């Protein structure tokens, strides 16, 4: 097959890179869509471990497609390409993805794009750079700085993956020393504080927590934690008045209904929350 396979983390990052590479022949973008910050990681790349991990990701985030995504990704024939380039920055998902790809494709012609190289081009402070935060121009500037992963760096990354694949933590977040393992209720205090004692829209609460924590977790994870706090009676929910078309769109999306205390909390726009 030949050509260059660019591996990025997430659909948004993939869209940015595809826009920049449009018209370039022989360059393909593959999005790794399963965040590795959640759940006890898979010990190997067999179906049983991938399925177990996918079930844990679904419990923590509501994502129901993780098994198929993981299985397809680990089944990639990396040796078919002239270059396999991994784009990674400072966040947990991209760091662990880089380690994992080095383990999966150690025999392939490996390259990397270190997204932190783009930081001097940013006009705003970014603590954890990622391709998802870049413009198309930034992405193409980074594309010109693709470099070979040396045998030593690849071996070190593979060893890091051997260590991290044993992680039993429900959550992995950035820390001063790299990556820290924490319990799934780690951000509950932040959520409750953002709610306050007056009802606030759940979407607003989640947005504030995301910003306050430098997007250490995703909105779907925080939504699940709000549901857990409602069930523990640490938060109270009240239904929002939403347009019928929005309610219909949520129902048609296939989201599983979640009702707590008589309030539909299956999607964040549907309800407001307050601390008890």
Coordinates of N, CA and C in Angstrom, one line a residue, residues 48-151:
X48 N -10.8 -10.6 24.5 CA -11.4 -10.7 25.8 C -11.0 -9.5 26.6
X49 N -9.8 -9.1 26.6 CA -9.3 -7.9 27.3 C -9.9 -6.6 26.7
X50 N -10.0 -6.5 25.4 CA -10.5 -5.3 24.8 C -12.0 -5.2 25.1
X51 N -12.7 -6.3 25.2 CA -14.2 -6.3 25.5 C -14.4 -5.9 27.0
X52 N -13.5 -6.4 27.8 CA -13.6 -6.0 29.3 C -13.4 -4.5 29.4
X53 N -12.4 -4.0 28.7 CA -12.0 -2.6 28.8 C -13.2 -1.7 28.3
X54 N -13.7 -2.2 27.1 CA -14.8 -1.4 26.5 C -16.0 -1.3 27.4
X55 N -16.3 -2.4 28.2 CA -17.4 -2.4 29.1 C -17.2 -1.4 30.2
X56 N -15.9 -1.2 30.7 CA -15.5 -0.3 31.7 C -15.7 1.1 31.2
X57 N -15.2 1.4 29.9 CA -15.4 2.7 29.3 C -16.8 3.1 29.2
X58 N -17.7 2.1 28.8 CA -19.1 2.4 28.7 C -19.7 2.8 30.1
X59 N -19.3 2.1 31.1 CA -19.8 2.4 32.4 C -19.4 3.8 32.9
X60 N -18.2 4.2 32.6 CA -17.7 5.5 33.0 C -18.1 6.7 32.2
X61 N -18.3 6.4 30.9 CA -18.5 7.6 30.0 C -19.8 7.4 29.1
X62 N -20.4 6.2 29.1 CA -21.5 6.0 28.2 C -21.2 5.7 26.8
X63 N -19.9 5.6 26.4 CA -19.5 5.3 25.1 C -19.8 3.8 24.8
X64 N -20.6 3.5 23.8 CA -21.0 2.1 23.5 C -20.3 1.5 22.3
X65 N -19.3 2.2 21.7 CA -18.7 1.7 20.5 C -17.2 1.4 20.8
X66 N -16.7 1.4 22.0 CA -15.3 1.3 22.2 C -14.7 0.0 21.8
X67 N -15.4 -1.2 21.9 CA -14.9 -2.5 21.6 C -14.6 -2.5 20.1
X68 N -15.6 -2.1 19.2 CA -15.4 -2.2 17.8 C -14.3 -1.2 17.4
X69 N -14.2 -0.1 18.0 CA -13.1 0.9 17.6 C -11.7 0.3 18.0
X70 N -11.6 -0.2 19.2 CA -10.3 -0.8 19.7 C -9.9 -2.0 18.8
X71 N -10.9 -2.8 18.5 CA -10.6 -4.1 17.8 C -10.1 -3.7 16.4
X72 N -10.7 -2.7 15.7 CA -10.4 -2.3 14.4 C -9.0 -1.7 14.4
X73 N -8.7 -0.9 15.4 CA -7.4 -0.2 15.5 C -6.2 -1.2 15.7
X74 N -6.4 -2.0 16.7 CA -5.2 -2.9 16.9 C -5.0 -3.9 15.8
X75 N -6.1 -4.1 15.0 CA -5.9 -5.0 13.8 C -5.3 -4.4 12.6
X76 N -4.9 -3.1 12.7 CA -4.3 -2.4 11.6 C -3.0 -3.0 11.2
X77 N -2.8 -3.2 9.9 CA -1.5 -3.7 9.3 C -0.6 -2.5 9.1
X78 N 0.1 -2.1 10.2 CA 1.0 -1.0 10.1 C 2.2 -1.2 9.2
X79 N 2.6 -2.4 9.0 CA 3.7 -2.7 8.1 C 3.4 -2.4 6.6
X80 N 2.2 -2.1 6.3 CA 1.8 -1.8 4.9 C 2.2 -0.4 4.4
X81 N 2.6 0.4 5.4 CA 2.9 1.8 5.1 C 4.4 2.1 5.1
X82 N 4.7 3.1 4.3 CA 6.1 3.6 4.3 C 6.5 4.3 5.5
X83 N 5.5 5.0 6.1 CA 5.7 5.7 7.4 C 4.5 5.6 8.2
X84 N 4.6 5.4 9.5 CA 3.5 5.5 10.4 C 3.9 6.6 11.4
X85 N 3.1 7.7 11.4 CA 3.4 8.9 12.2 C 2.4 9.0 13.3
X86 N 2.8 9.1 14.5 CA 2.0 9.2 15.7 C 2.0 10.7 16.1
X87 N 0.9 11.3 16.2 CA 0.8 12.7 16.7 C 0.4 12.7 18.1
X88 N 1.3 13.2 19.0 CA 1.0 13.2 20.4 C 1.4 14.5 21.1
X89 N 0.7 14.9 22.1 CA 1.0 16.0 22.9 C 1.1 15.7 24.4
X90 N 0.7 16.6 25.2 CA 0.9 16.4 26.6 C -0.3 15.8 27.4
X91 N -1.4 15.6 26.7 CA -2.5 15.0 27.5 C -2.4 13.5 27.7
X92 N -3.2 13.0 28.6 CA -3.1 11.5 28.9 C -3.4 10.6 27.7
X93 N -4.5 10.9 27.1 CA -4.9 10.1 26.0 C -3.9 10.0 24.9
X94 N -3.3 11.1 24.5 CA -2.3 11.1 23.4 C -1.0 10.4 23.9
X95 N -0.6 10.7 25.1 CA 0.6 10.1 25.6 C 0.5 8.6 25.6
X96 N -0.6 8.0 26.2 CA -0.8 6.6 26.3 C -1.0 6.0 24.9
X97 N -1.6 6.7 24.0 CA -1.8 6.3 22.6 C -0.4 6.1 21.9
X98 N 0.5 7.0 22.2 CA 1.8 7.0 21.6 C 2.6 5.7 22.1
X99 N 2.5 5.5 23.4 CA 3.1 4.3 24.0 C 2.5 3.0 23.3
X100 N 1.2 3.0 23.2 CA 0.5 1.8 22.7 C 0.9 1.6 21.2
X101 N 0.9 2.6 20.4 CA 1.3 2.4 19.0 C 2.7 1.9 18.8
X102 N 3.6 2.4 19.7 CA 5.0 1.9 19.6 C 5.0 0.4 19.9
X103 N 4.2 0.0 20.8 CA 4.1 -1.4 21.1 C 3.5 -2.2 20.0
X104 N 2.4 -1.7 19.4 CA 1.7 -2.4 18.3 C 2.5 -2.4 17.0
X105 N 3.2 -1.4 16.8 CA 3.9 -1.2 15.5 C 5.4 -1.0 15.6
X106 N 6.0 -1.7 16.5 CA 7.4 -1.6 16.8 C 8.3 -1.9 15.6
X107 N 7.8 -2.8 14.7 CA 8.5 -3.2 13.6 C 8.3 -2.3 12.3
X108 N 7.3 -1.4 12.4 CA 7.0 -0.5 11.3 C 8.0 0.7 11.3
X109 N 8.0 1.4 10.2 CA 8.8 2.6 10.1 C 8.1 3.7 10.9
X110 N 8.5 3.9 12.1 CA 7.7 4.8 13.0 C 8.3 6.2 13.0
X111 N 7.4 7.2 12.9 CA 7.7 8.6 13.0 C 6.8 9.2 14.1
X112 N 7.1 10.4 14.5 CA 6.2 11.1 15.5 C 6.2 12.5 15.2
X113 N 5.1 13.1 15.6 CA 4.9 14.6 15.6 C 4.6 15.0 17.0
X114 N 5.5 15.8 17.6 CA 5.3 16.2 19.0 C 4.5 17.5 19.0
X115 N 3.3 17.5 19.4 CA 2.4 18.6 19.2 C 2.9 19.8 20.1
X116 N 3.6 19.5 21.2 CA 4.1 20.6 22.0 C 5.0 21.6 21.3
X117 N 5.5 21.1 20.1 CA 6.4 22.0 19.3 C 5.6 23.3 18.9
X118 N 4.3 23.2 18.8 CA 3.5 24.3 18.3 C 3.2 25.4 19.3
X119 N 3.5 25.1 20.6 CA 3.2 26.1 21.6 C 3.6 27.5 21.4
X120 N 4.8 27.8 20.8 CA 5.2 29.2 20.6 C 4.3 29.9 19.6
X121 N 3.5 29.1 18.8 CA 2.6 29.7 17.8 C 1.3 30.1 18.5
X122 N 1.0 29.6 19.6 CA -0.3 29.8 20.3 C -0.3 31.2 20.9
X123 N -1.4 31.9 20.8 CA -1.5 33.2 21.4 C -2.1 33.1 22.8
X124 N -2.5 31.9 23.2 CA -3.1 31.7 24.5 C -2.3 30.7 25.3
X125 N -2.5 30.7 26.6 CA -1.8 29.7 27.4 C -2.5 28.3 27.2
X126 N -1.7 27.3 26.9 CA -2.3 25.9 26.8 C -1.4 25.0 27.7
X127 N -2.0 24.4 28.7 CA -1.2 23.6 29.5 C -0.9 22.2 28.9
X128 N -1.9 21.6 28.3 CA -1.7 20.3 27.7 C -2.0 20.4 26.2
X129 N -1.0 20.6 25.4 CA -1.2 20.8 23.9 C -1.7 19.5 23.3
X130 N -2.6 19.7 22.3 CA -3.1 18.5 21.5 C -3.4 19.0 20.2
X131 N -3.5 18.1 19.2 CA -3.8 18.5 17.8 C -5.3 19.1 17.8
X132 N -6.1 18.6 18.7 CA -7.5 19.1 18.7 C -7.6 20.6 18.9
X133 N -6.5 21.2 19.5 CA -6.5 22.6 19.8 C -5.9 23.4 18.7
X134 N -5.4 22.8 17.7 CA -4.6 23.4 16.6 C -5.5 23.9 15.5
X135 N -5.0 24.9 14.8 CA -5.7 25.3 13.5 C -5.1 24.4 12.4
X136 N -5.7 24.5 11.2 CA -5.2 23.7 10.1 C -3.8 24.2 9.7
X137 N -3.5 25.5 9.8 CA -2.2 26.0 9.5 C -1.2 25.4 10.6
X138 N -1.6 25.4 11.8 CA -0.7 24.8 12.9 C -0.4 23.3 12.5
X139 N -1.4 22.6 12.1 CA -1.2 21.2 11.8 C -0.2 21.0 10.7
X140 N -0.3 21.8 9.6 CA 0.6 21.7 8.5 C 2.0 22.1 8.9
X141 N 2.1 23.1 9.8 CA 3.4 23.5 10.3 C 4.0 22.3 11.1
X142 N 3.2 21.6 11.9 CA 3.7 20.5 12.6 C 4.1 19.3 11.6
X143 N 3.3 19.2 10.6 CA 3.5 18.1 9.6 C 5.0 18.2 9.1
X144 N 5.4 19.4 8.9 CA 6.8 19.6 8.4 C 7.9 19.3 9.4
X145 N 7.5 19.0 10.7 CA 8.4 18.7 11.7 C 8.3 17.2 12.2
X146 N 7.8 16.4 11.3 CA 7.7 14.9 11.6 C 9.1 14.4 11.6
X147 N 9.3 13.6 12.6 CA 10.7 13.0 12.8 C 10.6 11.5 13.1
X148 N 11.8 10.9 12.9 CA 11.9 9.4 13.1 C 11.8 9.1 14.6
X149 N 11.1 8.1 15.0 CA 11.2 7.6 16.4 C 12.4 6.6 16.4
X150 N 13.4 7.1 17.2 CA 14.6 6.2 17.2 C 14.3 4.9 17.9
X151 N 15.2 4.0 17.7 CA 15.1 2.6 18.3 C 15.0 2.8 19.9

